[in-house]
Amino acid sequence: MQDINKLKTIAKNIRKDVLTSIAEAGSGHTGGSLGLADVFTSLYFDILNHKPNNPNWEDRDRLILSIGHVAPVLYASLANAGYFNKDELLTLRKLGSRLQGHPGKNHGLPGIELSAGSLGQGLSVSVGLALSAKIDNKSWKVYTILGDGELQEGSVWEAAMSAAHHKLNNIIALIDRNNLQIDGPTNKVMTIEPLYDKWKSFGWNVLKCNGNNILEIINTYKQAQKEKTKPTVIIAKTVMGKGVPDIENNYEWHGKAPTKNQLKLFIKNLY
Amino acid sequence: MFRQKDTIPTRVGFGEGLKTLGKKYNNIIALGADITKSVNLNTFAEQFPQRFFSFGISEQNIVGVAAGLALGGKIPFFSTYGVFAAIRTTDQIRISVCYNNLPVKIGGAHAGISVGADGATHQALEDIAIMRVLPNMTILSPCDATQTKLATIASVEQVKGPVYIRFGREAVPDFTPNNLNFIVGKGQELIQGNDVTIISTGHLTWEAIIAAEKLKHQKINARVINIHTIKPIDKNIIIKAAKETNAIVTAEEHQIIGGLGSAVAEITSKNFPVPIEFIGMNDKFGESGTPNQLLTKYKMKSKNIITAVKQVLKRKNTFAKK
């Protein structure tokens, strides 16, 4: 594993890039992008088997982002990993940009595995990819990022059922469990608990971790990689807006961009 | 003239085409949605069990799975009744398949009112309209079993992106010769004529042929064009027909709104406006009945095409005087 302090610095840089790019765009999903910075750092700088200078390398692990609205954290991670120049982050959401508001695979940005933005589809695509790897006897894995509000989409459960049925142990999904969605707390908008029991009963290997603790995230992913027969889901408890004390756990920041003045303040307070 | 060789459901052509593809290419995968036998996926499943995967009754999931398989370098087919294949899954097809522009091939079975006794819930009469508005989508609507086999093969060999192949349940006349070329995007002039053009797709092409033969006895020479590719549609053959015959009747087992007729009207109104009459479902749901009873009740038989031809010829004359 990489030096943990180095990884923490990377996560902080990713957060800074997320804030800067969203502020420059004038719109975008700040809360979830910040909350997932530690998960994305763990993936792109430790867990994933990938080659930023050869993004279409056949044997790479696939990162499938089902919640396309947190695109800023994906873009910031890819840029920090060396897929493209960091300057391009400032084109987010602008006309002609490769950094679409929600990821678009055919807009030319290296490292984008899937166009996504309509919730509830990423896990199904992951099932197809994982099945494809099994057919070809390949050892690469599919790392899927799901939202907690997204679990209200019925199609997620169709996908969950089928991943277990086809014994796709090469899927490792992670749920961004920040307990918040646009209308408020998930338990008020639509109850999704008991999550652990639900996924267990659907035939999955279920793990939990603190999704803002890089060491814990990496260890949980490593444990998931050892699973022999079942797909794994990691329920990762995260804090929406993590790293910026001014907006942490405030669901109003799900889809809001910082103003130029707020940006200065948020970056100053970033930890 | 075209002669009926046999009576075969077009879905059989789909199964045959898929079997041919399976033998030829080892990256063809089929996904089952519980009704594999009914949509003729079973022959592929029996012959290539390692390349057939059952997903049960979960159409939305299957579309995403197909997209994932395509990302992994496979060419996945899935098929179920058109009402589910195209309509229950529209958002998944729009984003996971079309926006990603992936080679997912969708078999829309049991299309049209001729599904019969199952009634409105199972009669796909809106699928063309819905698939037609999706960027990157190709829509194939072959006219008989022989052509459906060719269309299925062409969906892989001639199209890189997503394809929706539409076919029916009932045994219908099989009349196209095996050597009739299938080129995606090219309409087929089956019968020559310069008084009026009947542009048809799917099962109704046979009705169009019968109508043209009867009209000939009444000294009306109807051109018959079979449109097996609804998208991208053959603009040239349609504009040429408009210019040379000055009157068009379209015929399809589909809602008039948004279907083949709409596609034809979009082209003529921009390039060479002529009177058009539309044969199809007139903004209604279907019901139970035998295919013949339903096609008769909802005016999709050759006699209705003949009536529409006479109507459009009247308008053609008035139109010419203006």
Coordinates of C-alpha atoms in Angstrom, one line a residue:
Chain A
M1 CA 0.0 0.0 0.0
Q2 CA 1.0 3.6 -0.6
D3 CA 2.1 5.8 2.3
I4 CA -1.2 6.8 4.1
N5 CA -0.1 10.4 4.5
K6 CA 0.5 10.6 0.8
L7 CA -3.0 9.3 0.1
K8 CA -4.5 11.8 2.5
T9 CA -2.7 14.6 0.7
I10 CA -4.1 13.3 -2.6
A11 CA -7.6 13.2 -1.2
K12 CA -7.2 16.8 -0.1
N13 CA -6.0 17.8 -3.5
I14 CA -9.0 16.0 -5.1
R15 CA -11.3 17.9 -2.8
K16 CA -9.7 21.2 -3.7
D17 CA -10.1 20.3 -7.4
V18 CA -13.7 19.3 -6.9
L19 CA -14.5 22.6 -5.3
T20 CA -12.6 24.7 -7.8
S21 CA -14.1 23.0 -10.8
I22 CA -17.7 23.2 -9.5
A23 CA -17.2 26.8 -8.5
E24 CA -15.8 27.6 -12.0
A25 CA -18.8 25.8 -13.6
G26 CA -21.3 27.6 -11.5
S27 CA -23.3 24.4 -10.9
G28 CA -22.7 20.8 -9.9
H29 CA -22.9 18.3 -7.1
T30 CA -20.6 19.4 -4.4
G31 CA -21.7 17.4 -1.4
G32 CA -21.5 13.9 -2.7
S33 CA -18.3 14.6 -4.6
L34 CA -16.5 15.7 -1.5
G35 CA -17.9 12.8 0.5
L36 CA -16.5 10.3 -1.9
A37 CA -13.0 11.8 -2.2
D38 CA -11.5 9.2 0.1
V39 CA -13.1 6.3 -1.7
F40 CA -11.9 7.6 -5.0
T41 CA -8.4 8.2 -3.7
S42 CA -8.3 4.6 -2.3
L43 CA -9.5 3.2 -5.7
Y44 CA -7.4 5.2 -8.1
F45 CA -4.2 5.3 -6.0
D46 CA -4.2 1.9 -4.5
I47 CA -6.9 -0.6 -5.3
L48 CA -7.5 -0.3 -9.0
N49 CA -5.3 -2.2 -11.5
H50 CA -5.1 0.5 -14.2
K51 CA -2.7 2.4 -16.5
P52 CA -3.5 6.1 -16.8
N53 CA -1.3 6.3 -19.9
N54 CA -3.1 3.4 -21.5
P55 CA -6.8 3.9 -20.5
N56 CA -8.2 1.2 -22.7
W57 CA -5.8 -1.5 -21.5
E58 CA -7.8 -4.7 -21.9
D59 CA -7.0 -6.1 -18.5
R60 CA -7.8 -3.0 -16.4
D61 CA -10.2 -3.1 -13.5
R62 CA -13.4 -1.2 -14.4
L63 CA -14.7 1.6 -12.3
I64 CA -18.4 2.0 -13.0
L65 CA -19.9 5.2 -11.5
S66 CA -23.6 4.6 -11.3
I67 CA -24.3 8.0 -9.6
G68 CA -23.2 10.1 -12.5
H69 CA -23.9 13.3 -10.7
V70 CA -20.7 13.0 -8.6
A71 CA -18.8 13.3 -11.9
P72 CA -16.5 16.1 -10.4
V73 CA -14.8 13.6 -8.0
L74 CA -14.3 11.2 -10.9
Y75 CA -12.8 13.9 -13.1
A76 CA -10.6 15.2 -10.3
S77 CA -9.4 11.7 -9.5
L78 CA -8.6 10.9 -13.1
A79 CA -6.7 14.2 -13.5
N80 CA -4.7 13.6 -10.4
A81 CA -4.0 10.1 -11.5
G82 CA -2.6 11.4 -14.8
Y83 CA -5.3 10.6 -17.3
F84 CA -5.4 14.2 -18.5
N85 CA -4.1 17.6 -17.6
K86 CA -5.6 19.2 -14.4
D87 CA -6.2 22.5 -16.3
E88 CA -9.0 20.8 -18.1
L89 CA -11.0 20.4 -14.9
L90 CA -11.9 24.1 -15.3
T91 CA -13.9 23.3 -18.4
L92 CA -16.4 21.3 -16.4
R93 CA -20.0 21.6 -17.7
K94 CA -19.0 24.1 -20.4
L95 CA -19.9 23.9 -24.1
G96 CA -17.6 21.6 -26.0
S97 CA -15.9 20.2 -22.8
R98 CA -15.0 16.6 -22.4
L99 CA -16.1 17.0 -18.8
Q100 CA -19.9 16.7 -19.2
G101 CA -22.2 17.5 -16.3
H102 CA -22.8 13.8 -16.1
P103 CA -20.1 11.5 -17.5
G104 CA -20.4 10.9 -21.3
K105 CA -18.2 8.1 -22.6
N106 CA -18.2 9.3 -26.1
H107 CA -17.1 12.9 -25.4
G108 CA -13.4 11.8 -25.6
L109 CA -12.3 12.0 -22.0
P110 CA -9.9 9.1 -21.2
G111 CA -10.8 6.9 -18.3
I112 CA -14.6 7.2 -18.6
E113 CA -16.0 3.7 -18.7
L114 CA -19.7 4.5 -18.9
S115 CA -22.1 7.3 -19.7
A116 CA -24.3 7.5 -16.6
G117 CA -26.7 9.9 -15.0
S118 CA -30.0 8.2 -14.9
L119 CA -30.0 6.4 -11.5
G120 CA -30.3 2.7 -11.1
Q121 CA -28.5 1.5 -14.2
G122 CA -24.8 1.2 -13.1
L123 CA -25.2 -2.1 -11.3
S124 CA -26.8 -3.8 -14.3
V125 CA -24.0 -2.7 -16.5
S126 CA -21.6 -4.0 -13.9
V127 CA -23.3 -7.4 -14.0
G128 CA -22.8 -7.5 -17.8
L129 CA -19.1 -6.5 -17.6
A130 CA -18.4 -9.0 -14.8
L131 CA -20.2 -11.7 -16.8
S132 CA -18.0 -10.7 -19.8
A133 CA -14.8 -11.1 -17.7
K134 CA -16.1 -14.6 -16.6
I135 CA -16.8 -15.7 -20.1
D136 CA -13.3 -14.7 -21.1
N137 CA -11.7 -16.2 -18.0
K138 CA -10.2 -12.8 -17.1
S139 CA -9.3 -11.8 -13.6
W140 CA -10.1 -8.1 -13.8
K141 CA -12.8 -6.8 -11.5
V142 CA -15.7 -4.4 -11.6
Y143 CA -15.8 -1.7 -8.9
T144 CA -19.2 0.0 -8.8
I145 CA -20.1 3.1 -6.9
L146 CA -23.8 3.4 -5.9
G147 CA -25.6 6.1 -4.0
D148 CA -27.8 5.4 -1.0
G149 CA -30.8 7.3 -2.5
E150 CA -30.3 5.4 -5.7
L151 CA -31.2 2.2 -3.9
Q152 CA -34.8 3.4 -4.1
E153 CA -34.7 2.5 -7.8
G154 CA -36.2 -1.0 -8.3
S155 CA -33.8 -1.8 -11.1
V156 CA -30.9 -1.9 -8.6
W157 CA -32.5 -4.9 -6.9
E158 CA -33.1 -6.7 -10.2
A159 CA -29.4 -6.2 -10.8
A160 CA -28.5 -7.4 -7.3
M161 CA -30.6 -10.5 -7.7
S162 CA -28.9 -11.4 -11.0
A163 CA -25.3 -10.7 -9.8
A164 CA -25.8 -13.3 -7.0
H165 CA -27.6 -15.7 -9.3
H166 CA -24.6 -15.7 -11.7
K167 CA -22.1 -15.9 -8.8
L168 CA -20.3 -12.8 -9.9
N169 CA -17.6 -12.5 -7.2
N170 CA -15.8 -10.1 -9.5
I171 CA -18.2 -7.3 -8.6
I172 CA -17.3 -5.1 -5.7
A173 CA -19.9 -2.4 -5.2
L174 CA -19.8 0.4 -2.7
I175 CA -22.7 2.3 -1.4
D176 CA -22.1 5.9 -0.6
R177 CA -24.1 5.9 2.6
N178 CA -24.3 9.5 3.6
N179 CA -27.9 9.3 4.6
L180 CA -28.9 12.3 2.6
Q181 CA -30.6 12.9 -0.7
I182 CA -32.1 16.0 -2.4
D183 CA -35.3 16.2 -0.5
G184 CA -33.6 15.5 2.9
P185 CA -32.6 12.5 5.0
T186 CA -33.1 9.1 3.2
N187 CA -35.1 7.7 6.1
K188 CA -37.6 10.5 5.7
V189 CA -37.7 10.5 1.9
M190 CA -38.0 6.7 1.6
T191 CA -36.7 4.1 4.0
I192 CA -34.0 1.9 2.6
E193 CA -32.9 0.2 5.8
P194 CA -32.2 -2.5 6.8
L195 CA -29.5 -2.3 4.2
Y196 CA -27.2 -4.9 5.5
D197 CA -30.0 -7.5 5.8
K198 CA -31.4 -6.6 2.4
W199 CA -28.2 -7.2 0.6
K200 CA -27.4 -10.3 2.7
S201 CA -30.8 -11.8 1.8
F202 CA -30.1 -11.0 -1.9
G203 CA -27.1 -13.3 -1.7
W204 CA -24.3 -10.8 -1.4
N205 CA -21.2 -10.7 0.7
V206 CA -21.8 -7.5 2.8
L207 CA -19.1 -5.5 4.4
K208 CA -19.1 -2.1 6.2
C209 CA -16.6 0.6 6.6
N210 CA -16.0 4.2 7.3
G211 CA -16.0 5.7 3.9
N212 CA -14.0 8.7 5.0
N213 CA -11.1 6.6 6.4
I214 CA -8.7 5.7 3.6
L215 CA -7.0 2.9 5.5
E216 CA -10.3 1.3 6.4
I217 CA -11.6 1.6 2.9
I218 CA -8.5 0.0 1.4
N219 CA -8.6 -2.9 3.9
T220 CA -12.3 -3.5 3.2
Y221 CA -11.7 -3.6 -0.5
K222 CA -8.8 -6.0 0.0
Q223 CA -11.1 -8.3 2.1
A224 CA -13.7 -8.1 -0.7
Q225 CA -11.2 -9.2 -3.3
K226 CA -10.8 -12.5 -1.5
E227 CA -14.5 -13.5 -1.9
K228 CA -14.8 -16.7 -3.9
T229 CA -18.5 -17.0 -4.9
K230 CA -20.6 -14.0 -4.1
P231 CA -20.6 -10.4 -5.3
T232 CA -19.6 -8.0 -2.5
V233 CA -21.2 -4.8 -1.5
I234 CA -19.5 -2.4 0.9
I235 CA -21.8 -0.1 2.9
A236 CA -19.5 2.9 3.3
K237 CA -20.6 5.5 5.8
T238 CA -19.7 8.9 4.5
V239 CA -20.3 12.5 5.4
M240 CA -21.8 14.6 2.6
G241 CA -19.5 17.6 2.1
K242 CA -16.7 15.9 4.0
G243 CA -13.6 18.1 4.4
V244 CA -15.4 21.4 4.4
P245 CA -16.7 22.0 7.9
D246 CA -19.0 24.8 6.6
I247 CA -21.2 22.4 4.6
E248 CA -20.7 19.0 6.1
N249 CA -23.9 17.0 6.5
N250 CA -26.0 19.7 4.9
Y251 CA -28.2 18.2 2.2
E252 CA -28.8 21.6 0.7
W253 CA -25.3 21.1 -0.7
H254 CA -26.2 18.0 -2.7
G255 CA -26.5 19.9 -5.9
K256 CA -25.2 23.4 -5.1
A257 CA -22.0 25.1 -6.3
P258 CA -19.9 27.4 -4.1
T259 CA -19.6 31.1 -5.1
K260 CA -16.2 32.5 -5.7
N261 CA -16.1 33.9 -2.2
Q262 CA -17.3 30.7 -0.6
L263 CA -14.6 28.8 -2.6
K264 CA -11.9 30.8 -1.0
L265 CA -13.3 30.2 2.4
F266 CA -13.9 26.5 1.8
I267 CA -10.4 25.9 0.5
K268 CA -9.0 27.8 3.5
N269 CA -11.0 25.6 5.9
L270 CA -10.4 22.3 4.0
Y271 CA -8.9 19.5 6.1
Chain B
M1 CA -44.7 -10.7 -58.9
F2 CA -44.1 -12.1 -55.4
R3 CA -45.6 -15.5 -54.6
Q4 CA -46.2 -16.9 -51.2
K5 CA -43.7 -19.8 -50.5
D6 CA -45.0 -20.7 -47.1
T7 CA -46.6 -19.4 -44.0
I8 CA -44.1 -18.8 -41.2
P9 CA -44.0 -16.5 -38.2
T10 CA -41.3 -13.8 -38.6
R11 CA -39.9 -14.7 -35.1
V12 CA -38.7 -18.0 -36.6
G13 CA -36.5 -15.9 -38.9
F14 CA -35.1 -14.2 -35.9
G15 CA -34.2 -17.5 -34.2
E16 CA -32.6 -18.8 -37.5
G17 CA -30.6 -15.6 -37.9
L18 CA -29.3 -15.7 -34.4
K19 CA -28.3 -19.4 -34.8
T20 CA -26.4 -18.5 -38.0
L21 CA -24.6 -15.6 -36.1
G22 CA -23.8 -17.9 -33.2
K23 CA -22.0 -20.3 -35.5
K24 CA -20.1 -17.6 -37.2
Y25 CA -19.1 -15.4 -34.3
N26 CA -18.1 -16.5 -30.9
N27 CA -18.8 -13.2 -29.2
I28 CA -22.5 -13.4 -29.8
I29 CA -24.4 -13.7 -26.5
A30 CA -28.1 -14.2 -25.9
L31 CA -29.9 -13.1 -22.7
G32 CA -33.2 -14.8 -21.8
A33 CA -36.1 -12.9 -20.2
D34 CA -38.1 -16.0 -19.3
I35 CA -40.0 -16.3 -22.6
T36 CA -37.1 -17.6 -24.6
K37 CA -39.1 -20.2 -26.5
S38 CA -41.8 -17.8 -27.4
V39 CA -39.3 -15.3 -28.9
N40 CA -37.3 -18.1 -30.5
L41 CA -34.1 -17.7 -28.4
N42 CA -34.3 -21.4 -27.4
T43 CA -32.5 -22.8 -30.4
F44 CA -29.5 -20.5 -29.7
A45 CA -29.7 -21.5 -26.0
E46 CA -29.7 -25.2 -26.9
Q47 CA -26.8 -24.9 -29.4
F48 CA -24.6 -22.5 -27.4
P49 CA -25.4 -23.1 -23.7
Q50 CA -22.2 -21.3 -22.7
R51 CA -23.3 -18.2 -24.4
F52 CA -26.8 -18.1 -23.2
F53 CA -27.7 -16.5 -19.8
S54 CA -31.0 -16.5 -18.1
F55 CA -32.0 -13.3 -16.4
G56 CA -35.7 -13.9 -15.7
I57 CA -38.4 -11.3 -15.8
S58 CA -36.2 -8.2 -15.3
E59 CA -36.1 -6.3 -18.6
Q60 CA -34.6 -3.1 -17.2
N61 CA -31.7 -5.1 -15.7
I62 CA -31.2 -7.1 -18.9
V63 CA -30.7 -3.9 -21.0
G64 CA -28.0 -2.8 -18.6
V65 CA -26.4 -6.2 -18.5
A66 CA -26.4 -6.2 -22.3
A67 CA -24.7 -2.8 -22.3
G68 CA -22.1 -4.2 -19.9
L69 CA -21.5 -7.2 -22.1
A70 CA -21.0 -4.9 -25.0
L71 CA -18.5 -2.9 -23.1
G72 CA -16.7 -6.1 -22.5
G73 CA -16.4 -6.8 -26.3
K74 CA -19.5 -9.0 -26.7
I75 CA -22.4 -8.6 -29.1
P76 CA -25.4 -9.3 -26.8
F77 CA -28.9 -10.1 -28.1
F78 CA -32.0 -9.9 -25.9
S79 CA -35.5 -10.5 -26.9
T80 CA -38.9 -10.3 -25.3
Y81 CA -42.3 -8.9 -26.4
G82 CA -41.9 -5.5 -28.0
V83 CA -44.0 -3.9 -25.3
F84 CA -41.4 -4.8 -22.7
A85 CA -38.3 -4.8 -24.9
A86 CA -38.8 -1.2 -26.1
I87 CA -41.1 0.4 -23.7
R88 CA -40.6 -0.8 -20.2
T89 CA -36.8 -0.4 -20.8
T90 CA -36.8 3.0 -22.6
D91 CA -34.6 4.8 -20.2
Q92 CA -32.1 2.0 -20.0
I93 CA -32.0 1.8 -23.8
R94 CA -31.6 5.6 -24.0
I95 CA -28.7 6.0 -21.5
S96 CA -27.0 2.7 -21.1
V97 CA -27.2 1.6 -24.7
C98 CA -27.8 4.6 -27.1
Y99 CA -25.8 7.3 -25.3
N100 CA -22.9 4.9 -24.9
N101 CA -23.5 3.8 -28.5
L102 CA -23.1 0.1 -27.8
P103 CA -23.7 -2.9 -30.1
V104 CA -26.7 -4.2 -28.2
K105 CA -29.3 -6.0 -30.4
I106 CA -32.9 -6.0 -29.2
G107 CA -35.5 -8.3 -30.6
G108 CA -38.9 -6.7 -30.3
A109 CA -41.2 -9.8 -30.6
H110 CA -45.0 -10.0 -30.9
A111 CA -45.1 -6.6 -32.6
G112 CA -48.4 -5.2 -33.9
I113 CA -52.0 -5.9 -33.4
S114 CA -51.7 -9.4 -34.9
V115 CA -50.6 -10.7 -31.6
G116 CA -54.3 -11.3 -31.2
A117 CA -56.0 -12.8 -28.2
D118 CA -53.5 -11.6 -25.6
G119 CA -55.0 -8.1 -26.0
A120 CA -53.8 -4.6 -25.7
T121 CA -51.2 -5.1 -23.0
H122 CA -49.2 -7.4 -25.3
Q123 CA -49.6 -5.7 -28.6
A124 CA -46.6 -3.5 -29.3
L125 CA -48.0 -0.6 -31.3
E126 CA -45.8 2.2 -30.0
D127 CA -42.3 0.7 -30.2
I128 CA -41.3 2.1 -33.5
A129 CA -42.2 5.6 -32.4
I130 CA -40.3 5.3 -29.1
M131 CA -37.2 3.7 -30.6
R132 CA -37.2 6.2 -33.5
V133 CA -36.5 9.2 -31.4
L134 CA -33.4 7.7 -29.8
P135 CA -30.1 8.9 -31.3
N136 CA -27.8 6.1 -32.5
M137 CA -30.6 3.6 -32.7
T138 CA -31.2 1.6 -35.9
I139 CA -34.7 0.1 -36.4
L140 CA -35.3 -2.9 -38.6
S141 CA -38.8 -4.0 -39.4
P142 CA -38.6 -6.9 -41.9
C143 CA -41.6 -8.1 -43.8
D144 CA -41.5 -11.9 -43.6
A145 CA -39.5 -14.8 -42.0
T146 CA -36.9 -15.0 -44.7
Q147 CA -36.2 -11.2 -44.4
T148 CA -36.2 -11.4 -40.6
K149 CA -33.4 -13.9 -40.7
L150 CA -31.4 -11.6 -43.1
A151 CA -32.2 -8.6 -40.9
T152 CA -31.0 -10.3 -37.8
I153 CA -27.7 -11.2 -39.5
A154 CA -27.4 -7.7 -40.9
S155 CA -27.9 -6.2 -37.4
V156 CA -24.4 -7.5 -36.5
E157 CA -22.7 -7.5 -39.9
Q158 CA -23.9 -4.1 -41.1
V159 CA -24.5 -2.0 -38.0
K160 CA -21.9 -1.2 -35.3
G161 CA -24.3 0.4 -32.8
P162 CA -27.6 -0.5 -31.2
V163 CA -30.4 -2.1 -33.2
Y164 CA -34.0 -2.8 -32.6
I165 CA -35.4 -5.6 -34.7
R166 CA -39.2 -5.8 -34.8
F167 CA -41.0 -9.0 -35.7
G168 CA -44.3 -10.7 -35.1
R169 CA -45.9 -13.8 -33.5
E170 CA -48.4 -15.2 -36.1
A171 CA -47.6 -17.3 -39.1
V172 CA -47.7 -15.0 -42.0
P173 CA -46.9 -15.4 -45.8
D174 CA -43.2 -15.9 -46.5
F175 CA -42.6 -14.5 -49.9
T176 CA -39.3 -12.7 -50.4
P177 CA -36.7 -14.7 -52.3
N178 CA -33.6 -15.8 -50.4
N179 CA -31.4 -13.9 -52.8
L180 CA -33.2 -10.6 -52.2
N181 CA -30.4 -8.4 -50.9
F182 CA -30.8 -7.0 -47.4
I183 CA -29.0 -3.7 -47.1
V184 CA -29.6 -1.7 -43.9
G185 CA -31.0 1.7 -44.8
K186 CA -32.2 0.7 -48.3
G187 CA -35.8 0.5 -49.2
Q188 CA -37.0 -2.1 -51.7
E189 CA -39.2 -1.4 -54.7
L190 CA -41.1 -4.7 -54.8
I191 CA -43.6 -3.7 -57.5
Q192 CA -43.2 -1.0 -60.1
G193 CA -45.9 1.6 -60.8
N194 CA -46.4 5.3 -61.4
D195 CA -49.9 6.2 -60.3
V196 CA -49.4 6.0 -56.5
T197 CA -46.9 4.5 -54.0
I198 CA -47.7 2.2 -51.2
I199 CA -44.9 2.4 -48.6
S200 CA -45.2 -0.4 -46.1
T201 CA -43.3 -2.2 -43.4
G202 CA -43.5 -5.5 -41.5
H203 CA -46.5 -7.8 -42.0
L204 CA -48.4 -5.2 -44.0
T205 CA -46.1 -5.4 -46.9
W206 CA -47.9 -8.6 -48.0
E207 CA -51.2 -6.7 -47.7
A208 CA -49.7 -4.0 -49.8
I209 CA -48.7 -6.5 -52.5
I210 CA -52.3 -8.0 -52.6
A211 CA -53.7 -4.4 -52.8
A212 CA -51.4 -3.5 -55.7
E213 CA -52.4 -6.7 -57.6
K214 CA -56.1 -5.9 -57.2
L215 CA -55.6 -2.3 -58.1
K216 CA -53.9 -3.4 -61.3
H217 CA -57.2 -4.9 -62.4
Q218 CA -58.8 -1.5 -61.9
K219 CA -56.1 0.1 -64.1
I220 CA -54.3 1.7 -61.2
N221 CA -50.6 1.0 -61.2
A222 CA -49.4 1.1 -57.6
R223 CA -45.7 1.1 -56.7
V224 CA -45.0 -1.0 -53.6
I225 CA -42.0 0.0 -51.5
N226 CA -41.0 -2.2 -48.6
I227 CA -39.2 -0.2 -45.8
H228 CA -37.4 -2.8 -43.7
T229 CA -35.1 -0.1 -42.2
I230 CA -37.3 2.5 -40.4
K231 CA -34.1 4.3 -39.2
P232 CA -32.0 5.4 -40.9
I233 CA -34.8 5.5 -43.5
D234 CA -34.1 5.5 -47.3
K235 CA -34.9 9.1 -48.1
N236 CA -34.0 8.8 -51.8
I237 CA -36.5 6.0 -52.6
I238 CA -39.2 8.0 -50.8
I239 CA -38.5 11.3 -52.5
K240 CA -38.2 9.6 -55.9
A241 CA -41.6 8.0 -55.3
A242 CA -43.2 11.3 -54.3
K243 CA -41.8 12.9 -57.4
E244 CA -42.8 10.1 -59.8
T245 CA -46.2 9.1 -58.4
N246 CA -47.4 12.3 -56.5
A247 CA -49.4 10.3 -54.0
I248 CA -48.4 8.0 -51.1
V249 CA -50.2 5.5 -48.8
T250 CA -48.2 4.2 -45.8
A251 CA -49.1 0.9 -44.1
E252 CA -47.8 -0.4 -40.8
E253 CA -49.0 -2.5 -37.8
H254 CA -48.3 0.4 -35.5
Q255 CA -49.7 3.7 -34.2
I256 CA -50.0 6.2 -37.1
I257 CA -48.5 8.7 -34.7
G258 CA -44.7 8.4 -34.7
G259 CA -44.4 5.4 -37.0
L260 CA -43.4 4.7 -40.6
G261 CA -46.1 7.1 -41.9
S262 CA -44.7 9.9 -39.7
A263 CA -41.2 9.2 -41.0
V264 CA -42.3 9.3 -44.6
A265 CA -44.2 12.5 -44.0
E266 CA -41.2 14.2 -42.4
I267 CA -39.2 13.5 -45.6
T268 CA -41.8 14.4 -48.2
S269 CA -43.0 17.6 -46.4
K270 CA -39.4 18.9 -46.5
N271 CA -38.4 17.7 -49.9
F272 CA -41.5 17.2 -52.1
P273 CA -44.9 17.5 -50.5
V274 CA -47.5 15.1 -51.8
P275 CA -50.9 13.9 -50.4
I276 CA -50.4 10.9 -48.0
E277 CA -52.9 8.6 -46.4
F278 CA -52.0 6.5 -43.4
I279 CA -52.9 2.9 -42.7
G280 CA -52.2 2.0 -39.0
M281 CA -53.6 2.1 -35.5
N282 CA -55.5 5.4 -35.1
D283 CA -54.4 6.5 -31.6
K284 CA -56.2 3.6 -29.8
F285 CA -55.3 0.6 -27.7
G286 CA -56.0 -2.8 -29.2
E287 CA -58.1 -5.6 -27.8
S288 CA -58.5 -9.4 -27.9
G289 CA -59.6 -11.2 -31.0
T290 CA -58.1 -13.3 -33.8
P291 CA -55.4 -11.5 -35.8
N292 CA -57.7 -11.4 -38.8
Q293 CA -60.6 -10.0 -36.9
L294 CA -58.3 -7.3 -35.4
L295 CA -56.6 -6.4 -38.7
T296 CA -60.1 -6.1 -40.2
K297 CA -61.7 -4.1 -37.3
Y298 CA -58.7 -1.7 -37.2
K299 CA -58.6 -1.3 -41.0
M300 CA -55.2 -2.7 -41.8
K301 CA -56.1 -5.2 -44.5
S302 CA -55.5 -5.0 -48.3
K303 CA -59.0 -3.7 -48.9
N304 CA -58.3 -0.8 -46.5
I305 CA -55.1 0.0 -48.4
I306 CA -57.2 0.0 -51.6
T307 CA -59.7 2.5 -50.1
A308 CA -56.8 4.7 -49.0
V309 CA -55.2 4.6 -52.4
K310 CA -58.5 5.8 -54.0
Q311 CA -58.8 8.5 -51.4
V312 CA -55.2 9.7 -51.9
L313 CA -55.7 9.6 -55.7
K314 CA -58.7 12.0 -55.3
R315 CA -56.5 14.3 -53.2
K316 CA -53.7 14.0 -55.8
N317 CA -56.0 15.3 -58.5
T318 CA -57.2 18.2 -56.4
F319 CA -53.6 18.9 -55.3
A320 CA -52.5 19.0 -58.9
K321 CA -55.2 21.6 -59.9
K322 CA -54.1 24.0 -57.2

